PDB file of C-alpha atoms in Angstrom:
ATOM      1  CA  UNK D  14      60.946  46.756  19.123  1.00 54.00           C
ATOM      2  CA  UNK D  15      58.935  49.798  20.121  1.00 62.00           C
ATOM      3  CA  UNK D  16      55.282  49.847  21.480  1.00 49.00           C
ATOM      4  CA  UNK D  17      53.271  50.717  18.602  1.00 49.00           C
ATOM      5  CA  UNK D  18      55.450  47.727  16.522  1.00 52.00           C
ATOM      6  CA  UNK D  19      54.434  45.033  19.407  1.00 51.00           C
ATOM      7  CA  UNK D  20      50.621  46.119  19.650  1.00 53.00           C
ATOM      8  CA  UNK D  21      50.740  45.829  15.972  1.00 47.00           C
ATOM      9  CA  UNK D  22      52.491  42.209  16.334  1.00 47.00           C
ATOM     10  CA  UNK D  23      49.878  41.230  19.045  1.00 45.00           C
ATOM     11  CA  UNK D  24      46.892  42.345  17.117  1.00 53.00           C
ATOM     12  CA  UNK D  25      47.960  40.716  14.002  1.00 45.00           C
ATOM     13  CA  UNK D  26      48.708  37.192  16.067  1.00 49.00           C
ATOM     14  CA  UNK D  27      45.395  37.908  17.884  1.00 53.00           C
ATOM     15  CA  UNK D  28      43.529  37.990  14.639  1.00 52.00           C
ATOM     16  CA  UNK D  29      45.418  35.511  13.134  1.00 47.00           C
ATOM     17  CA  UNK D  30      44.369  32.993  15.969  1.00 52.00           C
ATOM     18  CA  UNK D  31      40.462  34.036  16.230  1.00 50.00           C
ATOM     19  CA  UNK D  32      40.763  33.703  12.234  1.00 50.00           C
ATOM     20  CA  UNK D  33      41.836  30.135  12.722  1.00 48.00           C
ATOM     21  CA  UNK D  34      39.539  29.455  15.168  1.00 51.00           C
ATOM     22  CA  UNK D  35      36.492  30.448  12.854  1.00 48.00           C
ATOM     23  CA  UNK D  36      37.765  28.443  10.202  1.00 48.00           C
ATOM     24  CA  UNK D  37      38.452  25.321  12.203  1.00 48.00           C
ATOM     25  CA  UNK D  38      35.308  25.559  14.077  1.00 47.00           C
ATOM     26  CA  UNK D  39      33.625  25.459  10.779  1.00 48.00           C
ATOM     27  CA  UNK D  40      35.585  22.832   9.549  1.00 49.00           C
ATOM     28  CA  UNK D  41      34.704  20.651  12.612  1.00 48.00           C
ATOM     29  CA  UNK D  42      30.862  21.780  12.012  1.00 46.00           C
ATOM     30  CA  UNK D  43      31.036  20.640   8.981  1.00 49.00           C
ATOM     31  CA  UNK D  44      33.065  17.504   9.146  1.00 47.00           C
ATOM     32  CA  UNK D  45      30.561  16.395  11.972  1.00 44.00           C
ATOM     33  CA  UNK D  46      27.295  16.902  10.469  1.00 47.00           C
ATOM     34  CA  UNK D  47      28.484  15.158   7.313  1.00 49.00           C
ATOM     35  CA  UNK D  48      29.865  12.551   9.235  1.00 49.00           C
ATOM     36  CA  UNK D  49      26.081  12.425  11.328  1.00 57.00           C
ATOM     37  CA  UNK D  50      24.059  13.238   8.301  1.00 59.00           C
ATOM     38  CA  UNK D  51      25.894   9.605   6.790  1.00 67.00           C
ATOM     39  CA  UNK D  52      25.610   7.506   9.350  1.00 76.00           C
ATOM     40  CA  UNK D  53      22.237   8.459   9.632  1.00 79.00           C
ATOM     41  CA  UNK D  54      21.432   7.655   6.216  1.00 80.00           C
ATOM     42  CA  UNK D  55      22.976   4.670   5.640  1.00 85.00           C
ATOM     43  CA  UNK D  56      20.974   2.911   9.253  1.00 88.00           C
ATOM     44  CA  UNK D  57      17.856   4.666   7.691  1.00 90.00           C
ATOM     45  CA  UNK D  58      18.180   3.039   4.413  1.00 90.00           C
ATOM     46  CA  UNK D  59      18.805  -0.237   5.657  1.00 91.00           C
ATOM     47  CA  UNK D  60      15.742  -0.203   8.146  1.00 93.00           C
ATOM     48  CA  UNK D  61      13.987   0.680   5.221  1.00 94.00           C
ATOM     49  CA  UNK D  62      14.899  -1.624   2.839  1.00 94.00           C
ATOM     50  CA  UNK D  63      14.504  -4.573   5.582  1.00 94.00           C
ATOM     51  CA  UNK D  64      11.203  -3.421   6.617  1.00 96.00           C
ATOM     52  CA  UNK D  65       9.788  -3.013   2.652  1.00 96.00           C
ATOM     53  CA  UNK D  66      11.363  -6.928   2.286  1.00 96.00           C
ATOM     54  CA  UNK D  67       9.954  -8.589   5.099  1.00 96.00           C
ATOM     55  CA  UNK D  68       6.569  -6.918   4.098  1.00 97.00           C
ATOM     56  CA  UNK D  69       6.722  -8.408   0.513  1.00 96.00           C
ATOM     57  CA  UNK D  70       7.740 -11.757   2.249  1.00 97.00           C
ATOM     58  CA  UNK D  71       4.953 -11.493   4.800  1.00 97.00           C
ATOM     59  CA  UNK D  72       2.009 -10.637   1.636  1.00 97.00           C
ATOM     60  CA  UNK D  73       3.501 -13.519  -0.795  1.00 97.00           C
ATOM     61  CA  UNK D  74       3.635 -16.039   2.559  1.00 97.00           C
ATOM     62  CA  UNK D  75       0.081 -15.276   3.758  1.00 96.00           C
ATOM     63  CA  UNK D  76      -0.963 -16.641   0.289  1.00 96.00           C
ATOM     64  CA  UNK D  77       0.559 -19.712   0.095  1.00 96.00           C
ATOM     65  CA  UNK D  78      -2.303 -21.398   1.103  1.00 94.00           C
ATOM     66  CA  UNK D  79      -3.980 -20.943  -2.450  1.00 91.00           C
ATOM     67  CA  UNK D  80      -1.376 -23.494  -3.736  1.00 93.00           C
ATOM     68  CA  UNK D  81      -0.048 -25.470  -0.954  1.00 93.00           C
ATOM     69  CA  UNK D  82      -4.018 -26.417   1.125  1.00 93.00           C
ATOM     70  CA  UNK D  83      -5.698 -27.315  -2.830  1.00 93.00           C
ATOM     71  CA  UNK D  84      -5.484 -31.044  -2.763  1.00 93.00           C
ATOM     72  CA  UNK D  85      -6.273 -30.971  -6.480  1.00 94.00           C
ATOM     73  CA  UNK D  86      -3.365 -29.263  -6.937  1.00 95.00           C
ATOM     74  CA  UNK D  87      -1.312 -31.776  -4.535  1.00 95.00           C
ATOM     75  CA  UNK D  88      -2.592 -34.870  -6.137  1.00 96.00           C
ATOM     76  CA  UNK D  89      -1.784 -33.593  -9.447  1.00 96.00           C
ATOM     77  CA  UNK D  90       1.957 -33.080  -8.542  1.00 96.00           C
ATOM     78  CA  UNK D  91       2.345 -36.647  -6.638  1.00 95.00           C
ATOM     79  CA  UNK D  92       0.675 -38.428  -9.903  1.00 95.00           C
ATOM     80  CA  UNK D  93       2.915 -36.196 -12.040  1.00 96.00           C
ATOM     81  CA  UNK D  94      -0.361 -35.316 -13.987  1.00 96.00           C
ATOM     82  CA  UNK D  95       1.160 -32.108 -15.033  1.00 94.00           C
ATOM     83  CA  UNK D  96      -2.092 -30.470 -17.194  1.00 95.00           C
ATOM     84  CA  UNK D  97      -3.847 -30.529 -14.424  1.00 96.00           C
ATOM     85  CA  UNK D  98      -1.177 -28.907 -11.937  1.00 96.00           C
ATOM     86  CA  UNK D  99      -0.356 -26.648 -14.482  1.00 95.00           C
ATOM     87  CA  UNK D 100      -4.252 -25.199 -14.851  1.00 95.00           C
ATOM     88  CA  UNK D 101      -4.550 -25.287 -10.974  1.00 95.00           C
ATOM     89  CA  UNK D 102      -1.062 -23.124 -10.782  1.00 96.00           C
ATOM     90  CA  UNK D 103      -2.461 -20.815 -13.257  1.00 96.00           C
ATOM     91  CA  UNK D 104      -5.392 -20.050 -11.487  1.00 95.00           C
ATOM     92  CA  UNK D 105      -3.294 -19.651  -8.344  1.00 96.00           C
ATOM     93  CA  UNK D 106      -0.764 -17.249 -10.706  1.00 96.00           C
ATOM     94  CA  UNK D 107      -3.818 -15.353 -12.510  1.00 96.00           C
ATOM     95  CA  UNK D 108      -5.060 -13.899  -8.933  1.00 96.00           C
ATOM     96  CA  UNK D 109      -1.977 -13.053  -7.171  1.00 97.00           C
ATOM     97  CA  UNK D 110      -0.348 -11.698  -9.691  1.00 96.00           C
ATOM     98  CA  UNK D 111      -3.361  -9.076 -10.974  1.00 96.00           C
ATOM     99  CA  UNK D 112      -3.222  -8.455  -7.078  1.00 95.00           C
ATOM    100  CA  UNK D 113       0.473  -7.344  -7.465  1.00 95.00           C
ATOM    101  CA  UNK D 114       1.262  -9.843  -5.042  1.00 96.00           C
ATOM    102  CA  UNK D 115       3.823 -11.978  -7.255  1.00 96.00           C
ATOM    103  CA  UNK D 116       5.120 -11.604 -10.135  1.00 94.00           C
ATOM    104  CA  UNK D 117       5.938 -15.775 -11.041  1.00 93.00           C
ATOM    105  CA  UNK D 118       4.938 -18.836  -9.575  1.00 95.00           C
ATOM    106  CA  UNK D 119       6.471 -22.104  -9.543  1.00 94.00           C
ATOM    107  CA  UNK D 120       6.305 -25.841  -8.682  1.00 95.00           C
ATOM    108  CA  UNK D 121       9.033 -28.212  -7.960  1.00 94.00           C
ATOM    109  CA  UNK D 122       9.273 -31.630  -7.490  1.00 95.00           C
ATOM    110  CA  UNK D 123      10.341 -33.496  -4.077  1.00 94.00           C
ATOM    111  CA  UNK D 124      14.094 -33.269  -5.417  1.00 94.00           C
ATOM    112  CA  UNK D 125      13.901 -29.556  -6.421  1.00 92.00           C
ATOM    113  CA  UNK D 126      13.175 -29.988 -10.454  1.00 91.00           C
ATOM    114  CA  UNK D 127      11.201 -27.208 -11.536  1.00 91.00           C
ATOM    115  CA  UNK D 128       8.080 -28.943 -12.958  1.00 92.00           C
ATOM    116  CA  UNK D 129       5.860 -25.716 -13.504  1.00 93.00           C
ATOM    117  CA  UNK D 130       6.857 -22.511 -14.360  1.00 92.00           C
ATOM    118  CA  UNK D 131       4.698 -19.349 -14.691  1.00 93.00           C
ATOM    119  CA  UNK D 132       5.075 -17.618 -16.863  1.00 90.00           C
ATOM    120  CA  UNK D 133       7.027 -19.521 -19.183  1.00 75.00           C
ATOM    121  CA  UNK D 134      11.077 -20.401 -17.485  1.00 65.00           C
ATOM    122  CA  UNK D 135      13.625 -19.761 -20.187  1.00 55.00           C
ATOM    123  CA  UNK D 136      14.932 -22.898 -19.523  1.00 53.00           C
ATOM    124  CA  UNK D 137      17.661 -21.430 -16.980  1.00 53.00           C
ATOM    125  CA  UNK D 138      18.997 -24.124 -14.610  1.00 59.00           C
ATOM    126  CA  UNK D 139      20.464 -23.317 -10.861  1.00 68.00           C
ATOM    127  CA  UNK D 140      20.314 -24.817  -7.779  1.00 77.00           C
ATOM    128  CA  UNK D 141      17.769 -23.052  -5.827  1.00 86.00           C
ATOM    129  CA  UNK D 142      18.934 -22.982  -2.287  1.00 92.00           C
ATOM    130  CA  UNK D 143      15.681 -21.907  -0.813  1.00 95.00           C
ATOM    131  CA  UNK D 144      14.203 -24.645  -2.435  1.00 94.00           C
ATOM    132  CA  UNK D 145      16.553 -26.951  -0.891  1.00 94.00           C
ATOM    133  CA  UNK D 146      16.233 -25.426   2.678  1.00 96.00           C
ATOM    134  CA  UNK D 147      12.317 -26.018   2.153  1.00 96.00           C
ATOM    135  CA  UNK D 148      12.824 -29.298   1.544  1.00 96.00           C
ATOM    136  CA  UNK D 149      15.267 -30.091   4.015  1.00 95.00           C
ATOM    137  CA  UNK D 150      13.365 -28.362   6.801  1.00 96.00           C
ATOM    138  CA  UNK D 151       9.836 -28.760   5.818  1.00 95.00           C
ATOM    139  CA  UNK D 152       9.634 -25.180   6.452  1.00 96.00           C
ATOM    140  CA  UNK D 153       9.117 -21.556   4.732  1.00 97.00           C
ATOM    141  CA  UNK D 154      11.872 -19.844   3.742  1.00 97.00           C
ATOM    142  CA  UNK D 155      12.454 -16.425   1.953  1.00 97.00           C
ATOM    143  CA  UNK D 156      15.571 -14.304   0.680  1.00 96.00           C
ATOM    144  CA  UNK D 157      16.926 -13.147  -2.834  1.00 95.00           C
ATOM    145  CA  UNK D 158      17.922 -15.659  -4.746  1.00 91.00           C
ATOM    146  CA  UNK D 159      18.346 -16.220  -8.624  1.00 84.00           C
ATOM    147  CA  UNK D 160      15.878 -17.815 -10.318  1.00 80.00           C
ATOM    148  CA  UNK D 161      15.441 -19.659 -13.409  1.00 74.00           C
ATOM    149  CA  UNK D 162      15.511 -16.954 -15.596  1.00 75.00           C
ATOM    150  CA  UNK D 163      18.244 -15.593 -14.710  1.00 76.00           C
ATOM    151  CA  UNK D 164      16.963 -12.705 -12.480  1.00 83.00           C
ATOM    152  CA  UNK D 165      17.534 -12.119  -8.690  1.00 88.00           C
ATOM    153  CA  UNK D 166      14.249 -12.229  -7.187  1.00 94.00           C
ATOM    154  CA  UNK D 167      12.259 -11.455  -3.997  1.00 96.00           C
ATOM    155  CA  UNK D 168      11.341 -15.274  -3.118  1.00 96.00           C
ATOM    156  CA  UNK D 169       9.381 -16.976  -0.715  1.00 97.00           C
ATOM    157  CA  UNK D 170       9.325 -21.048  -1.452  1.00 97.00           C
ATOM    158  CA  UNK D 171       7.003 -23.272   0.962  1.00 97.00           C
ATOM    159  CA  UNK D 172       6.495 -27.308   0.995  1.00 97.00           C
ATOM    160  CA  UNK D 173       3.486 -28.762  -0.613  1.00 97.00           C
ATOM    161  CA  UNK D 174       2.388 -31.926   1.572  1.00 96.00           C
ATOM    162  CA  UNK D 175       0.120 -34.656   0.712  1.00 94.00           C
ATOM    163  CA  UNK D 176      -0.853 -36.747   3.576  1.00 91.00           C
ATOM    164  CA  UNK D 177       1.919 -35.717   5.752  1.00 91.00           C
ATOM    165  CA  UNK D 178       4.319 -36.400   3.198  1.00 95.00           C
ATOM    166  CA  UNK D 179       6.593 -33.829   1.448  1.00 96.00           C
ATOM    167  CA  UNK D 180       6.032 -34.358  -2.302  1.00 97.00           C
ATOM    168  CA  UNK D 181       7.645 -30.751  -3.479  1.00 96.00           C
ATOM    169  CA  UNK D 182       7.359 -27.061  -2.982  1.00 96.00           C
ATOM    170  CA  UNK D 183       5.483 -24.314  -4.056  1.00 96.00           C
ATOM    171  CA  UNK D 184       7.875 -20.639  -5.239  1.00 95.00           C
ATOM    172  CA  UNK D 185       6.325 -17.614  -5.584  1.00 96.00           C
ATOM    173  CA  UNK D 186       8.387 -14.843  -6.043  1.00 95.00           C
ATOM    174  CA  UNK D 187       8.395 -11.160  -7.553  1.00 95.00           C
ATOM    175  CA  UNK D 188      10.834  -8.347  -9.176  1.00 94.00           C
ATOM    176  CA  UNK D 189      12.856  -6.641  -6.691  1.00 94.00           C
ATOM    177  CA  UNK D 190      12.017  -3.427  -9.123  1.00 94.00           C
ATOM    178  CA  UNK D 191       8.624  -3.142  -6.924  1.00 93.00           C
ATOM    179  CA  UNK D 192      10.724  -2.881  -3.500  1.00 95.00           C
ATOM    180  CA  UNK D 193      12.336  -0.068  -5.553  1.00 96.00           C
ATOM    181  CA  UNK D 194      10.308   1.536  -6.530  1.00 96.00           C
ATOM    182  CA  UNK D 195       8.459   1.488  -2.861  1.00 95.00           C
ATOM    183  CA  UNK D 196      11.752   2.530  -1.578  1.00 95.00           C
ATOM    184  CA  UNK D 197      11.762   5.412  -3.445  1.00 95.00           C
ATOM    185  CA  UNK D 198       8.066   6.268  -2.574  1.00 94.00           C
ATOM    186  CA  UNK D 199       8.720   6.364   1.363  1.00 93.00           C
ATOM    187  CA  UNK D 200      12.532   7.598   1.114  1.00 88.00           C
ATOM    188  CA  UNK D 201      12.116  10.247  -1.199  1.00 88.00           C
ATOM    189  CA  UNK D 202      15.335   9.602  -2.917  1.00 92.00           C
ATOM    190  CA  UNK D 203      16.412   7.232  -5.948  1.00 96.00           C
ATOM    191  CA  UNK D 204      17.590   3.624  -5.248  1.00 96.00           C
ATOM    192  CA  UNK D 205      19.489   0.895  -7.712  1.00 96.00           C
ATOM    193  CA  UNK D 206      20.459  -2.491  -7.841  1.00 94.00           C
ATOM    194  CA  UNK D 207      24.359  -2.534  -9.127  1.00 93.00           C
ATOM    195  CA  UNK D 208      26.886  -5.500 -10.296  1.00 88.00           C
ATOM    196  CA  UNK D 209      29.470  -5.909  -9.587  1.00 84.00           C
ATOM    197  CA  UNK D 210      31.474  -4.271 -12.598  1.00 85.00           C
ATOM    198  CA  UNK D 211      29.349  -0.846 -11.821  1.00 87.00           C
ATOM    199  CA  UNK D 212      26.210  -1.744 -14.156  1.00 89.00           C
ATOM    200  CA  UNK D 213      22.870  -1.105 -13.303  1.00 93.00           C
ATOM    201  CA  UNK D 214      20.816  -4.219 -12.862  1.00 91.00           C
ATOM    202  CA  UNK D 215      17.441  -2.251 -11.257  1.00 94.00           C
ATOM    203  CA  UNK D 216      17.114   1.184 -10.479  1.00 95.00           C
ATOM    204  CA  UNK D 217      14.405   4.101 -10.236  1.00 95.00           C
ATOM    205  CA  UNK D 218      15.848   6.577 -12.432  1.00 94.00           C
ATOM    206  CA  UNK D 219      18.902   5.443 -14.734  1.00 93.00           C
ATOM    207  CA  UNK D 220      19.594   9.019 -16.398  1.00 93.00           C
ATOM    208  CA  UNK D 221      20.342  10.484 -13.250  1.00 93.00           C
ATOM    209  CA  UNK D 222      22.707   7.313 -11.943  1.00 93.00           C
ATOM    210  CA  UNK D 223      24.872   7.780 -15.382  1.00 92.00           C
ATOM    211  CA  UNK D 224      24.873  11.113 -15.022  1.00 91.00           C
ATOM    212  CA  UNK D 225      26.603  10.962 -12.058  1.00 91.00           C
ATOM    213  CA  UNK D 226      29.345   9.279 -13.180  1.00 89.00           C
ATOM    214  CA  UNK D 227      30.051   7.069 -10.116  1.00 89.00           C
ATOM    215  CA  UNK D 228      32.990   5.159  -8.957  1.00 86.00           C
ATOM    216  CA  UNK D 229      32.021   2.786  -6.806  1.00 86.00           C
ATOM    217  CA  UNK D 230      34.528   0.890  -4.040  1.00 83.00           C
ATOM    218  CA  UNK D 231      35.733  -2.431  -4.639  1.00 81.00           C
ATOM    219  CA  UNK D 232      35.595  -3.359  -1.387  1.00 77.00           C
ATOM    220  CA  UNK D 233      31.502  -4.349  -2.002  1.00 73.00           C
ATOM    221  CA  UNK D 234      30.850  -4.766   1.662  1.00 73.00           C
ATOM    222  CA  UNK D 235      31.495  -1.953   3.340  1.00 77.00           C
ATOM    223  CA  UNK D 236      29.146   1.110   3.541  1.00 81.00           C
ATOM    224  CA  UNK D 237      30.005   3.775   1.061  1.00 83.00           C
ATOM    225  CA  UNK D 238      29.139   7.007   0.905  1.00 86.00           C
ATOM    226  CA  UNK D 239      29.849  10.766  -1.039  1.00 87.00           C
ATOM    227  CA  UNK D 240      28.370  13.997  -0.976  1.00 87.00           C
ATOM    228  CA  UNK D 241      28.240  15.606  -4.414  1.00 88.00           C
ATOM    229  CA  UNK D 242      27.401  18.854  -6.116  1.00 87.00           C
ATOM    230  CA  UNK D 243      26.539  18.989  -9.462  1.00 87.00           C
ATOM    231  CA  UNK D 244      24.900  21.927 -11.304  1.00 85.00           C
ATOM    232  CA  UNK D 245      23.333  23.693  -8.488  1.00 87.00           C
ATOM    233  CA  UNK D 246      21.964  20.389  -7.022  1.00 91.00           C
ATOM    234  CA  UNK D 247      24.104  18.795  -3.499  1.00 91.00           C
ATOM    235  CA  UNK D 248      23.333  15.014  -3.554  1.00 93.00           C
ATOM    236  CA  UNK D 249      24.019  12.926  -1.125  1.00 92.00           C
ATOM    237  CA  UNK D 250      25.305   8.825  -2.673  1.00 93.00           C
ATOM    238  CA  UNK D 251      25.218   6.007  -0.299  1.00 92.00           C
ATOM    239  CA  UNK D 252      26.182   2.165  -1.063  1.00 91.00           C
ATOM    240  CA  UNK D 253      25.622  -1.201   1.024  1.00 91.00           C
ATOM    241  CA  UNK D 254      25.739  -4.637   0.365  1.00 91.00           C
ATOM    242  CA  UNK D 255      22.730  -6.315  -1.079  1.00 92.00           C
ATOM    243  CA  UNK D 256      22.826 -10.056   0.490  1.00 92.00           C
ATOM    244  CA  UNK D 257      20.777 -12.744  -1.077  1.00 91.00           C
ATOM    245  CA  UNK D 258      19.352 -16.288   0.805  1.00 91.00           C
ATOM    246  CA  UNK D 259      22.971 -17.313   1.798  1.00 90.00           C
ATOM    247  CA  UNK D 260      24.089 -13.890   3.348  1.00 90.00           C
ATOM    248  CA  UNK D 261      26.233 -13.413   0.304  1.00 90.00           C
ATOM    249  CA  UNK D 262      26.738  -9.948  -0.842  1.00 89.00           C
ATOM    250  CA  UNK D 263      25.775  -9.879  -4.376  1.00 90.00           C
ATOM    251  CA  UNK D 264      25.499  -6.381  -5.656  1.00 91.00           C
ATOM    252  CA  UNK D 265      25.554  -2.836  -4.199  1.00 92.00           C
ATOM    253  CA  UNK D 266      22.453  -1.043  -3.043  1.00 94.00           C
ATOM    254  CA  UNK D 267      23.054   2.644  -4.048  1.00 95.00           C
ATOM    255  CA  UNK D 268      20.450   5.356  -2.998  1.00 95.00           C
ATOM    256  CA  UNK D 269      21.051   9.127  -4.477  1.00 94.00           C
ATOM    257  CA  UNK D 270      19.001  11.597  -2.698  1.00 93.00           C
ATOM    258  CA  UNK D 271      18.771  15.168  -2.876  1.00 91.00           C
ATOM    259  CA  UNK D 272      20.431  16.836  -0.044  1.00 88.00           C
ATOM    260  CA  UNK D 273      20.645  20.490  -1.138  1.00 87.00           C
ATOM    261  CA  UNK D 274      19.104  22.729   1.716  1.00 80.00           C
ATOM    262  CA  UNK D 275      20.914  20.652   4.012  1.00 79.00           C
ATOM    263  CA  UNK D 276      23.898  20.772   1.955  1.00 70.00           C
ATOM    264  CA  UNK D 277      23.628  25.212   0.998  1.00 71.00           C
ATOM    265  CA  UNK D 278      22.538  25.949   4.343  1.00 73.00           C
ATOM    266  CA  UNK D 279      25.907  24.253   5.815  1.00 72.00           C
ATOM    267  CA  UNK D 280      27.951  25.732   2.851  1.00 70.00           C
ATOM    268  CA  UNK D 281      26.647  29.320   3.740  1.00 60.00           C
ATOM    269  CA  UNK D 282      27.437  28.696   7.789  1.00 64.00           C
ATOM    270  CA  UNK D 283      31.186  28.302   6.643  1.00 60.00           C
ATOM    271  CA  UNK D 284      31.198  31.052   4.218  1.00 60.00           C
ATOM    272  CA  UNK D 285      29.672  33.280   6.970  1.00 63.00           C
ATOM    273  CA  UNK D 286      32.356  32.230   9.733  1.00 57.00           C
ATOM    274  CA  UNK D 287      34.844  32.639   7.090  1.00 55.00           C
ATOM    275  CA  UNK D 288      33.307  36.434   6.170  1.00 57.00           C
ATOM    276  CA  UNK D 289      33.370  37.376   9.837  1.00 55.00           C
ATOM    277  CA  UNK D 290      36.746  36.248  10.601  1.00 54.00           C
ATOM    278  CA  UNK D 291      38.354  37.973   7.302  1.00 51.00           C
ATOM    279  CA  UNK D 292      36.553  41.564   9.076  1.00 53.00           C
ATOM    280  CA  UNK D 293      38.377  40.770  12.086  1.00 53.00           C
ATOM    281  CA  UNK D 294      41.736  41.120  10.396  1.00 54.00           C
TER     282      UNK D 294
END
């Protein structure tokens, strides 16, 4: 092999090695920040979404007192005289719920029987397990649970005592499409509520979560996430497990955010390693 042929060789293996060192660095740039970028965004949803439900827990708790310290109210439910109960829960239901506070109100009995529903139950049945915790423990409790309609539901249940006896509970309790939407507000990206079989139960923006076409993991309770780009716009999907009163996961909790600076400005790092190292050759 002459000279010129192995300066020629070495030049070409030279460039072919700086070439894949571009590319790989960019690669690992890439991989990492995606990998950061995800991790981040799944803890940051989650503190989130824990902080906005133990301040709807805290605002419904700190008005208990309305139902459970109005002895008209108590008397009514030990004597079973359920007009009266039911006008004293109304009046109770009529004020926290024009203060966006709740969204229903309930009474049960000492065994858990719903006795007063506002508004109107659709005659669902289901053991409440908050209720029963309540009533067990003499205590507050709060969670998601299913209600009597049907619907899972932000809920904080408390006892009602009448002389130092338990005689039943008090439930208020309100749409989880308000923590939503609050999500939303303070995240700056889109948040749903999703069964099981992919549906949406609750979400902030439905035409953009079908439009997405998502395929979601089976496994429910591990953390999920995809980076997408569709027309022009990089989003960025991440999915949890939404637990309710028993630490059961239920349903997914999908946010969908707009990550498209982040996303370009990434894209056009790579394509400018890339351009460099193709001049090199």
């Amino acid at each position: 092999m002459t000279l010129k042929s192995r300066i020629i060789l070495v030049s070409l293996l030279t460039t072919a090695i700086i070439t894949f060192m571009f590319v790989f660095a960019g690669m690992k740039l890439q991989s990492h920040s995606e990998i950061s970028s995800t991790n981040l965004m799944i803890h940051d949803n989650n503190v989130l979404w824990q902080k906005i439900l133990r301040n709807q827990y805290q605002e419904m708790s700190s008005n208990t007192s309305s139902l459970a310290r109005d002895k008209s109210t108590r008397k009514a439910l030990q004597s079973m005289d359920i007009e009266t109960l039911t006008n004293n829960a109304r009046t109770t239901y009529n004020l926290l719920s024009t203060s966006n506070i709740i969204d229903n109100l309930e009474v049960t009995d000492k065994n858990g029987k719903v006795i007063v529903s506002l508004p109107a139950t659709n005659g669902f049945s289901i053991e409440r397990d908050l209720v029963k915790k309540s009533l067990v423990t003499g205590k507050i409790q709060s969670g998601i649970e299913l209600n009597n309609n049907g619907e899972y539901v932000i809920e904080v249940v408390f006892p009602l005592l009448l002389r130092g006896r338990l005689i039943g509970t008090g439930i208020f309790s309100k749409s989880m499409q308000s923590a939503l939407d609050t999500f939303k507000s303070d995240n700056e990206s889109n948040i749903y509520v999703v069964d099981t079989k992919g549906q949406v139960y609750l979400g902030t923006n439905n035409t953009l979560y079908q439009s997405l076409n998502l395929k979601l993991p089976k496994e429910m309770l591990s953390p999920y996430s995809q980076e997408m780009e569709i027309d022009d716009i990089a989003y960025m999907v991440t999915s949890q497990p939404l637990y309710d009163s028993k630490n059961e996961g239920i349903a997914y909790l999908v946010s969908i955010k707009d990550i498209s600076g982040e996303y370009f400005q990434r894209k056009d790092i790579i394509n400018t390693l890339f351009a460099r190292s193709e001049e090199r050759r």
